[in-house]
Amino acid sequence: MFTKLLYIETFGCQMNVNDSERIVSMLADLGYAPTNEAAVADMILLNTCSVRGGAEEKVYNRLANLRIYKRDGKQQIIAVGGCVAQQEGEELLRKLPYLDLVIGTHNLHLLPDMVRGAERGERRSETSFIDNDQRLDLFPSIKGESRLSRFVTVMQGCDNFCSYCIVPFVRGREISRRSADILTEVAQLAYEGVREVILLGQNVNSYGLKTVGEPTFPELIRQVAEISGIDRIRFTTSHPKDMSDELIACFGDVPKLAGQIHLPAQSGSDAVLKLMGRGYTRDSYLDKVAKLKSVRPGIVFTGDIIVGFPGETDDDFEATLSLMEEVRYIDLFSFVYSPRPGTKAAELHDDLPKKVKMARLDRLMELQRRHTRDICQPYIGSVVNVLVEGEGKLPGQISGKADIGRIVNFSGDSALIGSFVDVRITKAYPNSLLGERV
Ligand code: 5AD
Ligand code: SF4
């Protein structure tokens, strides 16, 4: 029975989105129902991200705003989870007297107990990392409402220590979940009516490599593809250095694997890639892209790029633009470099004026808009297969994702929700496609 309301705001990556889902399901057992309105909530939780400085600032501002509700005399639990919580720990409780709970990235299993304590007025922070051998059983399964496309965590953490990145510090060491647990969960999801799974991890390509007797990631994909009812598989995120020939081959002979891959390059310049500690060169990245395009004609790429890394010259930046021209991403997430305390890159001399960085970002985004348009326009007139996931943008429309990952809106009956439908594309927008059922 629900007797209380829970309001969650999620920042950052899919890992956090996934954690928020788990939190909702764990706290449902304590009588908390989700709400979209902070003002009426009995508990407010911010699931935070610290991958770039801006995101962190946002959290502090948001907390400052949210405490208005608490000041109004309402009994309200305020909690911070995710990567800012992991990084700041107790310090957050000290800085913010109205804050009740700080919950680190390895401590979600403690949350019910912490919330019970907070209901009695206890303030608590839990941010210790848990050893890998004890962590395996702490991947709580997601219950919750059955939808058609679900994330399934296959690994957590990261051992790569790219020089700019805070993730290894706030998410801890890499650990792969047991394949038996993953397959059981996927089979259960299929039974509940889920049609698409997105295998999730900071660096899925290194799945299983450090555990004796476990499949590699390509082997895992093939095992997941055996599960009937699951008709589409995606995964994120891939590190290009661990993109093996075996994994590339899956795109050739596992038809359930969707024709889209997120493959963050970060830069197109070998000098910058070296300083970033990425472990691949421009050529080896482009080589993998070419192989993927040849085993799966029509595959589309999305990626991440950081501009203005310390020491990035005009030539380095031009190399990034030319890499974009060669790959031609359908979508690109681009960021201005932001130094993260404790990382190796934070010690590098960073003398590029902000104006230069912003101008580079603008140019890059302009090029990307052109590529998105050039890649999407030719879909007009062609037929794509859409997993219908819900109501569309306008009344009478339904909507879903095409194999290439784009949202497609089209006129149709909501009885089609849950099935795969062929749709002819009639118009391409910057973020979605419009079509009609064939
Ligand atoms: N500054 C800017 N962008 C960053 N990213 C990670 N760390 C930083 C940083 N310090 C970007 C990378 C990564 C994405 C999730 O965020 O591009 O792939
Ligand atoms: Fe960060 Fe690099 Fe690990 Fe990705 S692979 S999470 S960028 S350290």
Tab-separated table of C-alpha atoms and ligand atoms in Angstrom:
chain	number	residue	atom	x	y	z
A	1	MET	CA	0.000	0.000	0.000
A	2	PHE	CA	1.326	3.410	-0.965
A	3	THR	CA	1.114	5.942	1.818
A	4	LYS	CA	3.854	8.375	0.815
A	5	LEU	CA	5.168	10.140	-2.271
A	6	LEU	CA	8.661	10.015	-3.742
A	7	TYR	CA	10.056	12.629	-6.118
A	8	ILE	CA	13.254	11.768	-8.041
A	9	GLU	CA	15.287	13.920	-10.391
A	10	THR	CA	17.911	12.117	-12.424
A	11	PHE	CA	20.989	13.716	-13.945
A	12	GLY	CA	23.656	12.245	-16.223
A	13	CYS	CA	23.973	8.880	-17.855
A	14	GLN	CA	21.848	5.742	-18.285
A	15	MET	CA	23.556	4.193	-15.268
A	16	ASN	CA	21.807	6.818	-13.143
A	17	VAL	CA	18.512	6.387	-14.971
A	18	ASN	CA	18.759	2.698	-14.248
A	19	ASP	CA	19.648	3.308	-10.589
A	20	SER	CA	16.654	5.652	-10.267
A	21	GLU	CA	14.390	2.872	-11.534
A	22	ARG	CA	15.815	0.576	-8.894
A	23	ILE	CA	15.282	3.201	-6.204
A	24	VAL	CA	11.638	3.612	-7.210
A	25	SER	CA	11.137	-0.124	-7.012
A	26	MET	CA	12.985	-0.514	-3.672
A	27	LEU	CA	11.115	2.325	-2.021
A	28	ALA	CA	7.763	1.074	-3.304
A	29	ASP	CA	8.208	-1.691	-0.736
A	30	LEU	CA	8.353	1.026	1.939
A	31	GLY	CA	5.099	2.566	0.735
A	32	TYR	CA	6.484	5.319	-1.514
A	33	ALA	CA	4.702	5.995	-4.820
A	34	PRO	CA	6.477	8.113	-7.447
A	35	THR	CA	5.236	11.674	-8.042
A	36	ASN	CA	6.234	14.373	-10.538
A	37	GLU	CA	5.692	17.160	-8.068
A	38	ALA	CA	8.419	17.977	-5.581
A	39	ALA	CA	6.172	20.210	-3.486
A	40	VAL	CA	3.879	17.384	-2.420
A	41	ALA	CA	6.580	14.726	-1.986
A	42	ASP	CA	7.462	13.104	1.326
A	43	MET	CA	10.891	12.360	-0.024
A	44	ILE	CA	12.996	14.142	-2.633
A	45	LEU	CA	15.998	12.412	-4.147
A	46	LEU	CA	18.458	13.903	-6.601
A	47	ASN	CA	20.396	11.248	-8.468
A	48	THR	CA	23.450	13.219	-9.477
A	49	CYS	CA	26.211	13.274	-12.070
A	50	SER	CA	29.706	14.705	-11.705
A	51	VAL	CA	31.150	13.877	-15.103
A	52	ARG	CA	31.364	17.554	-15.990
A	53	GLY	CA	31.503	20.605	-13.751
A	54	GLY	CA	28.268	22.101	-15.020
A	55	ALA	CA	26.202	19.116	-13.941
A	56	GLU	CA	27.495	19.445	-10.387
A	57	GLU	CA	26.607	23.138	-10.203
A	58	LYS	CA	23.140	22.291	-11.401
A	59	VAL	CA	22.690	19.937	-8.464
A	60	TYR	CA	23.704	22.537	-5.905
A	61	ASN	CA	21.328	25.073	-7.436
A	62	ARG	CA	18.555	22.545	-7.603
A	63	LEU	CA	19.022	21.597	-3.951
A	64	ALA	CA	18.947	25.237	-2.957
A	65	ASN	CA	15.617	25.573	-4.779
A	66	LEU	CA	14.102	22.391	-3.430
A	67	ARG	CA	14.705	23.233	0.187
A	68	ILE	CA	11.979	25.888	-0.115
A	69	TYR	CA	9.462	23.094	0.280
A	70	LYS	CA	11.156	21.852	3.391
A	71	ARG	CA	11.306	25.337	4.871
A	72	ASP	CA	7.540	25.561	4.462
A	73	GLY	CA	7.340	23.256	7.432
A	74	LYS	CA	6.651	20.075	5.525
A	75	GLN	CA	8.208	16.924	6.927
A	76	GLN	CA	10.305	15.967	3.980
A	77	ILE	CA	13.304	13.711	3.503
A	78	ILE	CA	15.888	15.175	1.159
A	79	ALA	CA	18.479	12.792	-0.280
A	80	VAL	CA	21.373	13.004	-2.731
A	81	GLY	CA	22.546	9.920	-4.601
A	82	GLY	CA	24.803	9.190	-7.572
A	83	CYS	CA	28.244	10.493	-8.406
A	84	VAL	CA	28.243	13.853	-6.598
A	85	ALA	CA	27.136	11.980	-3.462
A	86	GLN	CA	29.967	9.479	-3.963
A	87	GLN	CA	32.512	12.230	-4.409
A	88	GLU	CA	31.442	14.568	-1.604
A	89	GLY	CA	30.081	12.119	0.993
A	90	GLU	CA	29.722	13.416	4.589
A	91	GLU	CA	30.859	16.826	3.406
A	92	LEU	CA	27.437	17.322	1.799
A	93	LEU	CA	25.687	16.716	5.123
A	94	ARG	CA	28.009	19.232	6.759
A	95	LYS	CA	27.496	21.862	4.061
A	96	LEU	CA	23.735	21.456	3.755
A	97	PRO	CA	21.955	21.330	7.113
A	98	TYR	CA	18.582	20.505	5.522
A	99	LEU	CA	19.948	17.423	3.761
A	100	ASP	CA	19.080	14.045	5.329
A	101	LEU	CA	20.718	11.330	3.253
A	102	VAL	CA	23.794	10.908	1.086
A	103	ILE	CA	23.924	7.602	-0.767
A	104	GLY	CA	26.967	6.502	-2.791
A	105	THR	CA	27.059	4.535	-6.013
A	106	HIS	CA	27.832	1.195	-4.306
A	107	ASN	CA	25.340	1.610	-1.468
A	108	LEU	CA	21.894	1.470	-3.029
A	109	HIS	CA	21.075	-1.728	-1.130
A	110	LEU	CA	21.277	0.290	2.118
A	111	LEU	CA	18.697	2.835	0.988
A	112	PRO	CA	15.561	1.244	2.511
A	113	ASP	CA	17.274	1.115	5.896
A	114	MET	CA	18.529	4.681	5.526
A	115	VAL	CA	15.066	5.936	4.607
A	116	ARG	CA	13.516	4.213	7.632
A	117	GLY	CA	16.134	5.974	9.771
A	118	ALA	CA	15.474	9.318	8.100
A	119	GLU	CA	11.753	8.926	8.813
A	120	ARG	CA	12.809	8.966	12.485
A	121	GLY	CA	14.976	12.032	11.898
A	122	GLU	CA	18.361	10.347	11.423
A	123	ARG	CA	20.849	11.917	9.012
A	124	ARG	CA	23.230	9.479	7.353
A	125	SER	CA	25.869	9.227	4.640
A	126	GLU	CA	27.003	5.915	3.099
A	127	THR	CA	29.631	6.073	0.394
A	128	SER	CA	32.101	3.261	0.982
A	129	PHE	CA	33.098	1.175	-2.007
A	130	ILE	CA	32.343	-2.506	-1.756
A	131	ASP	CA	34.890	-5.152	-2.803
A	132	ASN	CA	34.104	-6.812	-6.086
A	133	ASP	CA	33.659	-10.290	-4.598
A	134	GLN	CA	30.877	-8.998	-2.366
A	135	ARG	CA	29.288	-6.813	-5.005
A	136	LEU	CA	28.025	-9.502	-7.335
A	137	ASP	CA	24.860	-10.114	-5.369
A	138	LEU	CA	24.168	-6.421	-5.054
A	139	PHE	CA	22.850	-5.874	-8.555
A	140	PRO	CA	19.205	-5.627	-7.564
A	141	SER	CA	16.880	-6.645	-10.354
A	142	ILE	CA	14.519	-4.060	-11.673
A	143	LYS	CA	10.873	-4.811	-10.964
A	144	GLY	CA	8.512	-2.003	-11.730
A	145	GLU	CA	6.130	-1.501	-14.557
A	146	SER	CA	6.685	-3.658	-17.597
A	147	ARG	CA	7.620	-1.659	-20.663
A	148	LEU	CA	8.780	-2.754	-24.075
A	149	SER	CA	12.388	-1.681	-24.036
A	150	ARG	CA	14.524	-2.157	-20.952
A	151	PHE	CA	18.072	-1.588	-19.793
A	152	VAL	CA	19.837	-4.604	-18.370
A	153	THR	CA	23.051	-3.915	-16.484
A	154	VAL	CA	25.838	-6.272	-17.541
A	155	MET	CA	28.775	-4.589	-15.868
A	156	GLN	CA	29.527	-1.599	-13.689
A	157	GLY	CA	32.484	0.623	-12.984
A	158	CYS	CA	35.513	1.291	-15.148
A	159	ASP	CA	39.222	0.475	-15.018
A	160	ASN	CA	40.269	2.615	-17.958
A	161	PHE	CA	41.133	5.867	-16.206
A	162	CYS	CA	40.948	8.086	-19.285
A	163	SER	CA	42.847	11.133	-18.101
A	164	TYR	CA	39.837	13.498	-18.071
A	165	CYS	CA	37.284	11.171	-16.520
A	166	ILE	CA	35.885	11.030	-12.992
A	167	VAL	CA	33.920	7.801	-13.542
A	168	PRO	CA	36.539	5.330	-12.205
A	169	PHE	CA	36.696	7.420	-9.019
A	170	VAL	CA	32.958	7.677	-8.421
A	171	ARG	CA	31.760	4.355	-9.831
A	172	GLY	CA	34.703	2.250	-8.690
A	173	ARG	CA	36.419	-0.762	-10.247
A	174	GLU	CA	35.002	-2.643	-13.145
A	175	ILE	CA	32.898	-5.678	-12.353
A	176	SER	CA	30.959	-7.971	-14.671
A	177	ARG	CA	27.699	-9.420	-13.574
A	178	ARG	CA	27.253	-13.218	-13.767
A	179	SER	CA	26.023	-14.194	-17.212
A	180	ALA	CA	23.546	-16.637	-15.653
A	181	ASP	CA	21.928	-13.747	-13.746
A	182	ILE	CA	21.817	-11.575	-16.860
A	183	LEU	CA	20.218	-14.309	-18.970
A	184	THR	CA	17.666	-15.111	-16.276
A	185	GLU	CA	16.731	-11.445	-16.054
A	186	VAL	CA	16.392	-11.071	-19.823
A	187	ALA	CA	14.254	-14.220	-20.000
A	188	GLN	CA	12.057	-12.847	-17.213
A	189	LEU	CA	11.711	-9.528	-19.058
A	190	ALA	CA	10.780	-11.366	-22.258
A	191	TYR	CA	8.136	-13.252	-20.286
A	192	GLU	CA	6.751	-9.905	-19.067
A	193	GLY	CA	6.418	-8.693	-22.660
A	194	VAL	CA	9.636	-6.718	-23.117
A	195	ARG	CA	10.722	-6.826	-26.781
A	196	GLU	CA	14.027	-4.926	-26.749
A	197	VAL	CA	16.913	-4.981	-24.278
A	198	ILE	CA	19.750	-2.485	-24.032
A	199	LEU	CA	22.781	-4.091	-22.422
A	200	LEU	CA	24.275	-1.455	-20.175
A	201	GLY	CA	27.695	-0.784	-18.717
A	202	GLN	CA	30.381	1.896	-18.584
A	203	ASN	CA	32.471	-0.204	-20.921
A	204	VAL	CA	30.464	-3.214	-22.090
A	205	ASN	CA	33.140	-4.443	-24.509
A	206	SER	CA	35.337	-5.598	-21.671
A	207	TYR	CA	32.477	-7.630	-20.182
A	208	GLY	CA	33.653	-10.973	-18.805
A	209	LEU	CA	37.290	-10.525	-19.776
A	210	LYS	CA	38.472	-10.558	-16.167
A	211	THR	CA	36.258	-13.410	-14.957
A	212	VAL	CA	37.279	-17.007	-15.578
A	213	GLY	CA	34.557	-19.139	-17.129
A	214	GLU	CA	32.329	-16.255	-18.196
A	215	PRO	CA	31.469	-15.507	-21.820
A	216	THR	CA	32.988	-12.545	-23.618
A	217	PHE	CA	30.662	-9.721	-24.596
A	218	PRO	CA	30.132	-11.010	-28.164
A	219	GLU	CA	29.337	-14.451	-26.732
A	220	LEU	CA	26.913	-12.877	-24.271
A	221	ILE	CA	25.132	-11.043	-27.101
A	222	ARG	CA	24.696	-14.342	-28.944
A	223	GLN	CA	23.271	-15.962	-25.812
A	224	VAL	CA	20.838	-13.079	-25.285
A	225	ALA	CA	19.806	-13.346	-28.944
A	226	GLU	CA	18.767	-16.968	-28.301
A	227	ILE	CA	16.039	-15.825	-25.905
A	228	SER	CA	12.734	-15.886	-27.716
A	229	GLY	CA	10.491	-12.863	-27.298
A	230	ILE	CA	13.463	-10.499	-27.322
A	231	ASP	CA	13.653	-9.283	-30.895
A	232	ARG	CA	16.031	-6.376	-30.693
A	233	ILE	CA	19.288	-5.918	-28.804
A	234	ARG	CA	21.312	-2.760	-28.292
A	235	PHE	CA	24.238	-2.006	-26.045
A	236	THR	CA	26.032	0.990	-24.595
A	237	THR	CA	28.752	2.167	-24.023
A	238	SER	CA	31.531	0.724	-26.150
A	239	HIS	CA	35.150	1.663	-25.745
A	240	PRO	CA	36.724	1.683	-29.237
A	241	LYS	CA	39.936	0.066	-27.992
A	242	ASP	CA	37.979	-3.019	-26.867
A	243	MET	CA	35.824	-3.251	-30.001
A	244	SER	CA	37.021	-6.710	-31.050
A	245	ASP	CA	36.625	-8.396	-34.436
A	246	GLU	CA	34.314	-10.899	-32.710
A	247	LEU	CA	32.046	-8.075	-31.594
A	248	ILE	CA	32.110	-6.487	-35.033
A	249	ALA	CA	31.183	-9.882	-36.514
A	250	CYS	CA	28.007	-9.931	-34.391
A	251	PHE	CA	26.675	-7.029	-36.460
A	252	GLY	CA	27.041	-9.265	-39.513
A	253	ASP	CA	25.339	-12.386	-38.248
A	254	VAL	CA	23.113	-11.525	-35.282
A	255	PRO	CA	20.048	-10.016	-36.986
A	256	LYS	CA	18.514	-9.051	-33.633
A	257	LEU	CA	21.391	-6.662	-33.000
A	258	ALA	CA	20.138	-3.169	-33.930
A	259	GLY	CA	21.917	-1.261	-36.700
A	260	GLN	CA	23.189	1.536	-34.485
A	261	ILE	CA	26.235	1.828	-32.293
A	262	HIS	CA	27.471	4.438	-29.831
A	263	LEU	CA	31.231	4.590	-30.274
A	264	PRO	CA	32.757	7.625	-28.548
A	265	ALA	CA	35.883	8.867	-30.335
A	266	GLN	CA	36.474	11.860	-27.988
A	267	SER	CA	38.939	13.377	-30.489
A	268	GLY	CA	40.223	12.877	-34.018
A	269	SER	CA	43.803	13.855	-33.183
A	270	ASP	CA	46.386	11.248	-32.218
A	271	ALA	CA	48.224	13.732	-29.991
A	272	VAL	CA	45.059	14.501	-28.008
A	273	LEU	CA	43.971	10.843	-27.884
A	274	LYS	CA	47.356	10.036	-26.371
A	275	LEU	CA	47.020	12.730	-23.717
A	276	MET	CA	43.546	11.441	-22.992
A	277	GLY	CA	44.943	7.945	-22.467
A	278	ARG	CA	42.370	6.406	-24.763
A	279	GLY	CA	44.488	3.521	-26.004
A	280	TYR	CA	43.648	3.829	-29.723
A	281	THR	CA	44.667	6.008	-32.650
A	282	ARG	CA	42.570	7.874	-35.168
A	283	ASP	CA	43.413	5.245	-37.786
A	284	SER	CA	42.543	2.272	-35.622
A	285	TYR	CA	39.228	3.939	-34.694
A	286	LEU	CA	38.405	4.613	-38.339
A	287	ASP	CA	39.437	1.077	-39.221
A	288	LYS	CA	36.832	-0.302	-36.801
A	289	VAL	CA	34.198	2.061	-38.182
A	290	ALA	CA	34.973	0.869	-41.710
A	291	LYS	CA	34.729	-2.789	-40.673
A	292	LEU	CA	31.385	-2.168	-38.984
A	293	LYS	CA	30.072	-0.424	-42.092
A	294	SER	CA	31.153	-3.357	-44.232
A	295	VAL	CA	29.609	-6.119	-42.084
A	296	ARG	CA	26.382	-4.147	-41.551
A	297	PRO	CA	25.624	-1.841	-44.484
A	298	GLY	CA	23.499	1.090	-43.310
A	299	ILE	CA	24.707	0.932	-39.688
A	300	VAL	CA	24.560	4.360	-38.046
A	301	PHE	CA	27.019	5.762	-35.522
A	302	THR	CA	26.565	8.030	-32.548
A	303	GLY	CA	29.473	9.330	-30.536
A	304	ASP	CA	30.954	11.631	-27.929
A	305	ILE	CA	33.539	14.345	-28.585
A	306	ILE	CA	35.371	16.558	-26.100
A	307	VAL	CA	36.554	19.902	-27.486
A	308	GLY	CA	39.150	22.134	-25.892
A	309	PHE	CA	41.135	19.403	-24.156
A	310	PRO	CA	44.316	20.977	-22.647
A	311	GLY	CA	46.792	21.624	-25.444
A	312	GLU	CA	44.300	21.050	-28.290
A	313	THR	CA	45.682	23.042	-31.246
A	314	ASP	CA	43.788	24.303	-34.270
A	315	ASP	CA	45.195	21.354	-36.211
A	316	ASP	CA	44.033	18.899	-33.558
A	317	PHE	CA	40.566	20.365	-33.745
A	318	GLU	CA	40.560	20.201	-37.565
A	319	ALA	CA	41.502	16.531	-37.229
A	320	THR	CA	38.371	16.008	-35.110
A	321	LEU	CA	36.194	17.659	-37.760
A	322	SER	CA	37.737	15.529	-40.466
A	323	LEU	CA	37.144	12.397	-38.381
A	324	MET	CA	33.500	13.427	-38.194
A	325	GLU	CA	33.455	13.773	-41.984
A	326	GLU	CA	34.776	10.240	-42.353
A	327	VAL	CA	32.494	8.584	-39.813
A	328	ARG	CA	29.394	10.726	-40.381
A	329	TYR	CA	27.591	10.347	-37.074
A	330	ILE	CA	23.815	10.437	-37.088
A	331	ASP	CA	24.019	12.071	-33.677
A	332	LEU	CA	26.875	13.387	-31.611
A	333	PHE	CA	27.164	14.423	-27.990
A	334	SER	CA	29.773	17.146	-27.766
A	335	PHE	CA	31.223	18.680	-24.636
A	336	VAL	CA	33.683	21.396	-23.759
A	337	TYR	CA	36.423	19.888	-21.624
A	338	SER	CA	35.850	20.446	-17.944
A	339	PRO	CA	38.669	19.655	-15.478
A	340	ARG	CA	37.623	17.137	-12.813
A	341	PRO	CA	39.440	17.218	-9.476
A	342	GLY	CA	41.699	14.229	-8.887
A	343	THR	CA	41.988	13.222	-12.566
A	344	LYS	CA	45.303	13.235	-14.420
A	345	ALA	CA	44.197	15.812	-16.976
A	346	ALA	CA	43.358	18.280	-14.212
A	347	GLU	CA	47.121	18.683	-13.746
A	348	LEU	CA	47.718	19.575	-17.406
A	349	HIS	CA	48.315	23.178	-18.333
A	350	ASP	CA	45.061	24.453	-19.818
A	351	ASP	CA	45.622	27.848	-21.425
A	352	LEU	CA	43.048	27.788	-24.216
A	353	PRO	CA	40.758	30.809	-23.859
A	354	LYS	CA	37.140	29.930	-23.181
A	355	LYS	CA	36.141	31.913	-26.274
A	356	VAL	CA	38.222	29.641	-28.491
A	357	LYS	CA	36.700	26.535	-26.920
A	358	MET	CA	33.173	27.823	-27.413
A	359	ALA	CA	33.881	28.795	-31.024
A	360	ARG	CA	35.171	25.274	-31.683
A	361	LEU	CA	32.103	23.751	-30.088
A	362	ASP	CA	29.862	25.926	-32.269
A	363	ARG	CA	31.638	24.863	-35.443
A	364	LEU	CA	31.474	21.229	-34.465
A	365	MET	CA	27.775	21.421	-33.672
A	366	GLU	CA	27.079	23.172	-36.951
A	367	LEU	CA	28.838	20.390	-38.853
A	368	GLN	CA	26.899	17.810	-36.852
A	369	ARG	CA	23.551	19.418	-37.658
A	370	ARG	CA	24.470	19.130	-41.318
A	371	HIS	CA	25.432	15.483	-40.973
A	372	THR	CA	22.248	14.613	-39.067
A	373	ARG	CA	20.229	16.243	-41.818
A	374	ASP	CA	22.214	14.617	-44.637
A	375	ILE	CA	21.886	11.179	-43.078
A	376	CYS	CA	18.193	11.437	-42.183
A	377	GLN	CA	16.819	13.065	-45.364
A	378	PRO	CA	17.537	10.038	-47.595
A	379	TYR	CA	15.300	7.918	-45.330
A	380	ILE	CA	12.322	9.752	-46.819
A	381	GLY	CA	10.483	7.255	-49.010
A	382	SER	CA	12.153	4.212	-47.467
A	383	VAL	CA	10.612	1.723	-45.046
A	384	VAL	CA	11.932	1.211	-41.507
A	385	ASN	CA	10.909	-1.317	-38.899
A	386	VAL	CA	9.610	0.331	-35.725
A	387	LEU	CA	9.030	-1.157	-32.282
A	388	VAL	CA	5.899	0.763	-31.264
A	389	GLU	CA	6.388	1.856	-27.666
A	390	GLY	CA	3.593	4.322	-26.984
A	391	GLU	CA	1.434	7.251	-28.017
A	392	GLY	CA	2.988	9.680	-30.496
A	393	LYS	CA	3.524	13.418	-30.343
A	394	LEU	CA	0.122	14.363	-31.795
A	395	PRO	CA	-3.317	12.882	-31.124
A	396	GLY	CA	-3.903	9.771	-33.246
A	397	GLN	CA	-0.179	9.147	-33.554
A	398	ILE	CA	1.849	6.298	-32.170
A	399	SER	CA	5.575	6.271	-31.744
A	400	GLY	CA	8.571	4.016	-31.397
A	401	LYS	CA	12.213	3.515	-32.271
A	402	ALA	CA	13.480	2.410	-35.662
A	403	ASP	CA	16.262	-0.150	-35.908
A	404	ILE	CA	18.701	2.781	-36.322
A	405	GLY	CA	17.571	4.188	-32.983
A	406	ARG	CA	15.605	7.201	-34.287
A	407	ILE	CA	12.175	8.012	-32.896
A	408	VAL	CA	9.466	7.567	-35.537
A	409	ASN	CA	5.982	9.088	-35.141
A	410	PHE	CA	3.127	7.895	-37.382
A	411	SER	CA	-0.672	7.669	-37.460
A	412	GLY	CA	-1.897	4.416	-36.033
A	413	ASP	CA	-3.951	2.581	-33.481
A	414	SER	CA	-2.607	2.257	-29.964
A	415	ALA	CA	-3.442	-1.458	-30.228
A	416	LEU	CA	-0.162	-1.679	-32.166
A	417	ILE	CA	1.847	-0.740	-29.082
A	418	GLY	CA	4.210	-3.627	-28.381
A	419	SER	CA	4.555	-4.831	-31.956
A	420	PHE	CA	7.070	-4.257	-34.730
A	421	VAL	CA	5.566	-2.313	-37.618
A	422	ASP	CA	6.900	-1.311	-41.054
A	423	VAL	CA	6.678	2.433	-41.561
A	424	ARG	CA	7.427	4.499	-44.668
A	425	ILE	CA	9.260	7.707	-43.768
A	426	THR	CA	7.673	10.914	-45.074
A	427	LYS	CA	9.610	13.618	-43.259
A	428	ALA	CA	12.859	14.009	-41.324
A	429	TYR	CA	13.116	16.358	-38.348
A	430	PRO	CA	16.309	17.135	-36.397
A	431	ASN	CA	15.390	14.679	-33.623
A	432	SER	CA	12.792	12.354	-35.087
A	433	LEU	CA	11.191	10.964	-38.224
A	434	LEU	CA	7.599	11.127	-39.386
A	435	GLY	CA	6.057	8.298	-41.359
A	436	GLU	CA	3.015	6.293	-42.370
A	437	ARG	CA	2.231	2.628	-41.875
A	438	VAL	CA	2.708	0.417	-44.929
B	1	5AD	N1	34.991	17.112	-19.571
B	1	5AD	C1	34.169	17.103	-20.655
B	1	5AD	N2	33.539	15.999	-21.089
B	1	5AD	C2	33.721	14.863	-20.402
B	1	5AD	N3	33.229	13.629	-20.588
B	1	5AD	C3	33.716	12.827	-19.611
B	1	5AD	N4	34.527	13.523	-18.798
B	1	5AD	C4	34.550	14.789	-19.267
B	1	5AD	C5	35.207	15.981	-18.855
B	1	5AD	N5	36.023	16.004	-17.814
B	1	5AD	C6	32.361	13.265	-21.698
B	1	5AD	C7	33.003	12.185	-22.584
B	1	5AD	C8	32.217	10.956	-22.225
B	1	5AD	C9	30.849	11.550	-21.919
B	1	5AD	C10	29.941	10.669	-21.137
B	1	5AD	O1	31.146	12.720	-21.197
B	1	5AD	O2	32.803	12.533	-23.925
B	1	5AD	O3	32.173	10.002	-23.268
B	2	SF4	FE1	35.494	7.412	-18.282
B	2	SF4	FE2	37.209	6.384	-20.071
B	2	SF4	FE3	35.974	4.760	-18.318
B	2	SF4	FE4	34.552	5.900	-20.295
B	2	SF4	S1	36.243	4.408	-20.543
B	2	SF4	S2	33.973	5.767	-18.128
B	2	SF4	S3	35.564	7.896	-20.494
B	2	SF4	S4	37.460	6.359	-17.818
